Short mmCIF file of C-alpha atoms in Angstrom, two decimals:
data_model
loop_
_atom_site.label_atom_id
_atom_site.label_comp_id
_atom_site.label_asym_id
_atom_site.label_seq_id
_atom_site.Cartn_x
_atom_site.Cartn_y
_atom_site.Cartn_z
CA ASP A 1 0.21 0.00 0.05
CA ARG A 2 1.37 3.29 -1.15
CA LEU A 3 -0.24 5.28 1.53
CA SER A 4 1.37 3.15 4.36
CA GLU A 5 4.54 3.56 2.84
CA TRP A 6 4.38 7.09 2.65
CA ILE A 7 3.59 7.25 6.15
CA GLU A 8 7.18 6.45 7.28
CA PHE A 9 8.69 9.32 4.99
CA ARG A 10 5.63 11.81 5.94
CA ALA A 11 7.79 13.83 8.45
CA THR A 12 10.49 14.51 5.93
CA PHE A 13 7.82 15.54 3.30
CA LEU A 14 6.53 18.10 6.08
CA ASP A 15 10.24 19.45 6.46
CA GLU A 16 10.57 20.12 2.93
CA ALA A 17 7.42 21.78 2.55
CA LEU A 18 8.24 24.10 5.49
CA ARG A 19 11.89 24.65 3.79
CA HIS A 20 10.19 26.53 1.19
CA ASP A 21 8.56 28.81 3.43
CA GLY A 22 12.21 30.07 4.58
CA LEU A 23 15.60 30.86 2.99
CA GLY A 24 16.24 27.35 2.70
CA ASP A 25 19.91 27.27 0.87
CA PHE A 26 20.40 31.03 1.36
CA LEU A 27 20.32 31.23 5.16
CA GLY A 28 22.99 33.26 6.22
CA HIS A 29 23.88 34.31 2.61
CA THR A 30 21.59 36.73 0.93
CA ASP A 31 23.40 38.05 -1.77
CA CYS A 32 21.71 38.50 -4.91
CA SER A 33 22.13 35.42 -6.87
CA GLN A 34 22.35 37.58 -10.34
CA CYS A 35 24.57 40.28 -9.54
CA GLU A 36 26.24 39.26 -6.47
CA LYS A 37 26.45 42.91 -5.32
CA ALA A 38 23.14 44.08 -3.83
CA GLN A 39 21.15 42.23 -1.09
CA GLY A 40 18.83 39.62 -2.33
CA ILE A 41 15.46 39.69 -0.52
CA PHE A 42 13.14 38.92 -3.54
CA ARG A 43 11.98 35.61 -5.05
CA CYS A 44 9.68 34.65 -7.65
CA ILE A 45 7.02 31.98 -6.96
CA ASP A 46 6.53 31.16 -10.59
CA CYS A 47 9.98 31.20 -12.04
CA PRO A 48 11.81 27.42 -12.23
CA SER A 49 14.77 29.19 -10.25
CA GLY A 50 12.22 31.28 -8.46
CA ARG A 51 13.85 30.28 -4.85
CA MET A 52 17.07 32.02 -5.81
CA LEU A 53 17.11 35.43 -4.15
CA LYS A 54 17.69 38.45 -6.00
CA CYS A 55 17.61 42.47 -5.66
CA ALA A 56 15.14 44.31 -6.63
CA GLU A 57 16.70 45.61 -9.74
CA CYS A 58 17.82 42.13 -10.96
CA ILE A 59 14.11 40.65 -10.50
CA VAL A 60 12.77 43.58 -12.46
CA ALA A 61 15.06 43.37 -15.18
CA LEU A 62 14.65 39.39 -15.46
CA HIS A 63 10.86 39.92 -15.72
CA GLN A 64 10.46 42.47 -18.36
CA SER A 65 8.42 40.09 -20.48
CA LEU A 66 6.78 38.08 -17.48
CA PRO A 67 4.69 40.75 -15.58
CA LEU A 68 2.09 38.10 -14.00
CA HIS A 69 4.87 36.66 -12.01
CA ARG A 70 4.34 36.53 -8.37
CA ILE A 71 7.22 38.14 -6.22
CA GLU A 72 7.79 37.85 -2.42
CA ARG A 73 9.99 39.82 -0.01
CA TRP A 74 12.10 38.49 2.80
CA ASN A 75 11.16 40.69 5.75
CA GLY A 76 13.94 39.10 8.16
CA LEU A 77 11.14 36.54 9.50
CA PHE A 78 9.24 35.23 6.56
CA PHE A 79 8.21 35.82 3.13
CA ASP A 80 5.66 38.94 2.63
CA LYS A 81 3.80 39.25 -0.65
CA ASP A 82 4.98 41.89 -2.96
CA SER A 83 4.42 42.88 -6.75
CA LEU A 84 6.57 43.63 -9.72
CA GLN A 85 4.62 46.78 -9.86
CA ASN A 86 5.88 47.95 -6.36
CA LEU A 87 9.09 47.38 -7.74
CA GLY A 88 8.96 49.68 -10.72
CA LEU A 89 8.13 47.13 -13.61
CA ARG A 90 6.44 48.79 -16.52
CA TYR A 91 5.30 46.22 -19.16
CA GLN A 92 5.59 47.64 -22.75
CA LEU A 93 2.63 46.31 -25.15
CA GLY A 94 3.13 45.75 -28.85
CA HIS A 95 7.25 44.63 -28.50
CA SER A 96 6.63 41.58 -25.94
CA GLY A 97 8.04 43.58 -23.21
CA ALA A 98 11.01 45.20 -25.14
CA SER A 99 11.34 48.93 -25.09
CA CYS A 100 8.98 51.27 -27.39
CA PRO A 101 10.30 54.30 -28.70
CA SER A 102 7.08 55.90 -28.32
CA PRO A 103 5.26 54.52 -25.29
CA GLN A 104 1.93 55.77 -24.11
CA ALA A 105 1.19 55.33 -20.44
CA GLY A 106 -1.87 52.94 -19.63
CA PRO A 107 -4.10 53.23 -16.58
CA LYS A 108 -2.81 53.66 -13.06
CA HIS A 109 -4.65 50.75 -11.63
CA PHE A 110 -4.55 48.04 -14.46
CA LEU A 111 -5.90 44.56 -13.25
CA VAL A 112 -5.41 41.42 -14.86
CA PHE A 113 -6.93 38.21 -14.04
CA ASP A 114 -4.99 35.06 -14.42
CA THR A 115 -5.13 31.33 -13.32
CA SER A 116 -2.81 32.55 -10.43
CA GLY A 117 -5.11 35.23 -9.38
CA PRO A 118 -5.64 38.93 -9.85
CA HIS A 119 -2.40 41.01 -10.78
CA PHE A 120 -2.12 44.81 -10.52
CA ILE A 121 0.64 45.81 -13.03
CA THR A 122 1.82 49.01 -14.76
CA ILE A 123 1.53 48.91 -18.55
CA ASP A 124 2.52 51.14 -21.60
CA TYR A 125 0.77 51.12 -24.92
CA CYS A 126 2.60 51.30 -28.26
CA ASN A 127 2.43 54.34 -29.82
CA CYS A 128 5.31 54.30 -32.23
CA SER A 129 3.60 53.59 -35.56
CA ASN A 130 1.76 56.00 -37.99
CA GLU A 131 -1.17 54.31 -37.32
CA PRO A 132 -1.00 52.41 -33.91
CA LEU A 133 -3.16 49.70 -32.87
CA LYS A 134 -6.01 50.41 -30.91
CA ASN A 135 -5.56 49.97 -26.95
CA TRP A 136 -8.08 47.03 -26.59
CA THR A 137 -6.24 45.32 -29.84
CA GLN A 138 -2.95 45.52 -28.34
CA LEU A 139 -4.35 43.76 -25.23
CA LEU A 140 -5.65 41.09 -27.31
CA ARG A 141 -2.32 40.41 -29.08
CA GLU A 142 -1.07 39.75 -25.58
CA LYS A 143 -4.11 37.27 -25.10
CA TRP A 144 -5.48 39.70 -22.65
CA PHE A 145 -9.28 39.85 -23.18
CA PRO A 146 -10.50 43.55 -22.22
CA ALA A 147 -13.65 44.06 -19.98
CA THR A 148 -14.39 46.89 -22.11
CA HIS A 149 -13.01 48.33 -25.55
CA SER A 150 -13.35 51.92 -24.58
CA ARG A 151 -11.18 52.64 -21.71
CA PRO A 152 -9.86 48.99 -20.74
CA GLN A 153 -8.65 48.99 -17.17
CA THR A 154 -9.45 45.35 -16.39
CA VAL A 155 -8.44 42.18 -18.49
CA PHE A 156 -8.98 38.36 -18.41
CA THR A 157 -6.23 36.09 -19.76
CA PHE A 158 -7.07 33.55 -22.53
CA ASP A 159 -5.93 31.02 -20.27
CA CYS A 160 -7.96 32.25 -17.40
CA LEU A 161 -10.97 31.93 -19.65
CA GLU A 162 -10.11 28.59 -21.06
CA THR A 163 -9.37 27.26 -17.55
CA PHE A 164 -12.93 28.22 -16.30
CA HIS A 165 -14.37 26.75 -19.77
CA GLU A 166 -12.97 23.67 -19.05
CA LEU A 167 -13.92 23.60 -15.46
CA THR A 168 -17.68 24.34 -15.90
CA LEU A 169 -18.08 21.81 -18.71
CA GLN A 170 -16.19 18.98 -16.45
CA GLY A 171 -16.86 19.72 -13.22
CA LYS A 172 -20.12 22.04 -13.38
CA THR A 173 -17.88 24.64 -11.68
CA SER A 174 -20.08 28.10 -11.15
CA LEU A 175 -18.24 31.50 -12.29
CA TYR A 176 -19.12 32.64 -8.91
CA ASP A 177 -16.92 29.86 -7.24
CA TYR A 178 -13.97 30.22 -9.96
CA TYR A 179 -13.96 33.91 -9.59
CA HIS A 180 -13.60 33.63 -5.66
CA SER A 181 -11.24 31.04 -5.92
CA LEU A 182 -8.93 33.21 -7.89
CA LEU A 183 -9.22 36.08 -5.31
CA ARG A 184 -8.41 33.50 -2.39
CA ARG A 185 -5.04 32.80 -4.35
CA PHE A 186 -4.44 36.52 -4.27
CA ASP A 187 -5.48 37.04 -0.48
CA ASN A 188 -6.77 34.20 1.26
CA ALA A 189 -7.44 36.03 4.65
CA GLY A 190 -9.08 39.03 3.30
CA LEU A 191 -6.74 41.51 4.37
CA SER A 192 -6.20 43.45 0.83
CA ASN A 193 -8.70 46.02 -0.49
CA PRO A 194 -11.48 43.95 -1.81
CA ILE A 195 -11.63 43.33 -5.77
CA ASN A 196 -15.07 43.33 -7.26
CA ARG A 197 -14.90 42.34 -11.02
CA TYR A 198 -17.58 39.59 -11.02
CA ALA A 199 -19.92 41.37 -13.54
CA GLU A 200 -17.01 42.11 -15.82
CA PHE A 201 -15.51 38.50 -15.58
CA HIS A 202 -19.56 37.24 -16.20
CA ARG A 203 -19.96 39.59 -19.19
CA VAL A 204 -16.31 38.55 -20.81
CA PHE A 205 -16.83 34.97 -20.48
CA ARG A 206 -20.35 35.21 -22.35
CA MET A 207 -18.05 36.81 -25.02
CA TRP A 208 -15.58 34.39 -24.80
CA ARG A 209 -18.06 31.25 -25.21
CA ASN A 210 -19.63 33.01 -28.12
CA LEU A 211 -16.33 33.58 -29.91
CA MET A 212 -15.36 30.07 -29.52
CA ALA A 213 -18.44 28.96 -30.92
CA LEU A 214 -17.87 31.04 -33.91
CA LYS A 215 -14.29 30.06 -34.23
CA ARG A 216 -15.15 26.43 -33.96
CA ALA A 217 -17.83 26.55 -36.52
CA GLY A 218 -15.33 28.13 -38.87
CA ARG A 219 -16.85 31.48 -39.30
CA GLY A 220 -13.68 33.38 -39.04
CA HIS A 221 -12.37 31.80 -42.14
CA GLU A 222 -15.64 32.05 -44.11
CA ARG A 223 -15.78 35.24 -46.52
CA GLY A 224 -19.25 36.29 -45.38
CA GLY A 225 -17.79 36.45 -41.81
CA ILE A 226 -19.93 36.35 -38.66
CA ASP A 227 -22.76 38.33 -40.24
CA ALA A 228 -23.27 35.45 -42.77
CA THR A 229 -23.78 32.82 -40.05
CA SER A 230 -27.04 30.82 -40.86
CA ASN A 231 -29.63 29.53 -38.79
CA GLY A 232 -28.69 26.55 -36.47
CA GLU A 233 -25.04 26.58 -38.08
CA LEU A 234 -23.15 26.93 -34.37
CA MET A 235 -25.24 23.99 -32.83
CA VAL A 236 -22.93 20.60 -32.41
CA GLU A 237 -24.75 17.66 -34.01
CA CYS A 238 -24.97 14.87 -31.50
CA PRO A 239 -22.54 12.12 -32.64
CA ALA A 240 -24.95 9.20 -31.33
CA CYS A 241 -27.76 10.42 -33.35
CA PRO A 242 -28.41 9.01 -36.75
CA HIS A 243 -27.33 11.40 -39.62
CA PRO A 244 -27.51 9.86 -43.08
CA GLY A 245 -24.25 10.16 -44.94
CA LYS A 246 -22.20 10.60 -41.65
CA ASN A 247 -22.54 7.85 -39.37
CA LEU A 248 -25.05 5.23 -41.03
CA PRO A 249 -24.17 2.64 -43.67
CA ASN A 250 -25.14 3.29 -47.22
CA ASP A 251 -27.90 0.85 -47.22
CA TRP A 252 -29.55 1.61 -44.17
CA GLU A 253 -33.00 2.00 -45.46
CA LYS A 254 -32.92 -1.59 -46.33
CA ALA A 255 -32.34 -2.96 -42.79
CA GLY A 256 -35.63 -4.36 -42.81
CA PRO A 257 -36.77 -5.70 -39.23
CA LEU A 258 -33.50 -3.82 -37.79
CA LEU A 259 -34.63 -0.66 -39.26
CA PHE A 260 -35.41 0.69 -35.54
CA LEU A 261 -31.70 0.68 -34.75
CA TYR A 262 -31.65 4.05 -36.94
CA THR A 263 -34.74 5.60 -35.46
CA LEU A 264 -34.17 9.08 -34.10
CA TYR A 265 -35.51 9.85 -30.56
CA VAL A 266 -36.31 13.35 -29.83
CA ALA A 267 -37.66 14.39 -26.39
CA VAL A 268 -38.75 17.73 -25.59
CA ASP A 269 -38.49 19.41 -22.12
CA ALA A 270 -39.38 22.70 -20.61
CA ASN A 271 -38.43 25.09 -17.74
CA PHE A 272 -41.19 25.77 -15.48
CA LYS A 273 -39.43 27.89 -13.07
CA LEU A 274 -38.85 31.36 -15.17
CA LYS A 275 -36.59 32.66 -12.33
CA GLY A 276 -35.38 35.05 -14.93
CA LYS A 277 -38.76 36.46 -15.79
CA GLN A 278 -39.25 37.76 -12.08
CA ARG A 279 -36.31 39.67 -12.62
CA ASN A 280 -37.55 41.71 -15.78
CA LEU A 281 -34.59 40.65 -17.91
CA ASP A 282 -33.85 41.83 -21.32
CA ASP A 283 -30.81 40.02 -22.23
CA VAL A 284 -28.51 40.81 -25.14
CA GLU A 285 -28.73 37.94 -27.73
CA LEU A 286 -25.35 36.99 -29.23
CA MET A 287 -26.52 34.04 -31.25
CA PRO A 288 -30.17 34.88 -32.75
CA GLY A 289 -31.03 31.79 -34.16
CA TRP A 290 -27.45 30.32 -34.73
CA CYS A 291 -27.66 27.62 -32.24
CA ALA A 292 -30.48 25.80 -30.28
CA TYR A 293 -33.04 28.49 -30.38
CA VAL A 294 -34.71 30.07 -33.28
CA PRO A 295 -34.72 33.74 -34.36
CA GLU A 296 -36.67 36.16 -32.34
CA ALA A 297 -38.67 37.88 -35.15
CA PRO A 298 -39.95 34.49 -36.62
CA TYR A 299 -40.94 32.99 -33.11
CA GLN A 300 -42.86 36.24 -32.21
CA THR A 301 -44.61 36.38 -35.81
CA HIS A 302 -45.59 32.81 -35.10
CA ILE A 303 -47.13 33.11 -31.41
CA ALA A 304 -48.93 36.37 -32.75
CA ASN A 305 -50.57 34.51 -35.48
CA ASN A 306 -51.85 31.45 -33.24
CA VAL A 307 -54.50 31.92 -30.89
CA ASP A 308 -54.10 30.98 -27.06
CA GLN A 309 -54.78 27.21 -26.50
CA PRO A 310 -56.27 26.37 -23.03
CA GLU A 311 -53.76 24.46 -20.57
CA VAL A 312 -55.02 21.02 -20.43
CA CYS A 313 -52.62 20.29 -17.43
CA ALA A 314 -54.06 23.07 -15.50
CA GLN A 315 -57.30 21.22 -15.40
CA TYR A 316 -55.91 18.49 -13.29
CA ILE A 317 -54.19 20.34 -10.67
CA PHE A 318 -55.47 19.24 -6.81
#
């Protein structure tokens, strides 16, 4: 039994885990491992060599293209949380972190949500060409999805959105739980100023899910683009249902007594709760008739031309 074998070494495992909370190999020797001149009191949690202590100047220089790495500072007793922003890092967009001849300062409090949690960073937009890209386009080039395209101050990394997409499909994880898990990675004790970007995250993920549906349907490669999407085109066909010409034998119509094997079963269900109706929601439709629901205009025309029918089931309520 592997667990029984592990019990013998459990104390050593605990010692090694605690070792990462202290100076480790740098006990009594805190010179910067990079320049070996200044005092090294900073380390990076995310770098492979993160346990190597560095001075402020060196750790900023090593993270010019890694603005979302998490930094800790040794205060003489333990490692305390710090940030590259506090150490003076400015991340340059449009040049993969390299310098720009004509930088444009970004927002003062720029917030990036990643799988490691939220990060406050300082950014500079690129303004060095005759026709510079729009700010939100520069953010998308970094794989950062802006919460708004007018004056973006909050973004969500593609990796953050992809991770939640997988979690909600596989584990039925709610956006509320995922969002607050990210906040706990940033501050599990609730000592920092509260960050409230839940509404922005909810809106951005709707956009992301819509874009992924369009992308997987090939709409980005069609000449007509998104506007030429036809009704039902984004719907994923059930691979288990019979589709002539796709997953049925060529002579399936001649199966005789076994024809029932190729029967299509359709079940109709409904939502009798209508929780959203009580909130007077008038939501924006991102896929009008492109997926499971029919377009709104033909639907309204249909129900307007059909008289109300008495509800039979209401007559049998006791």
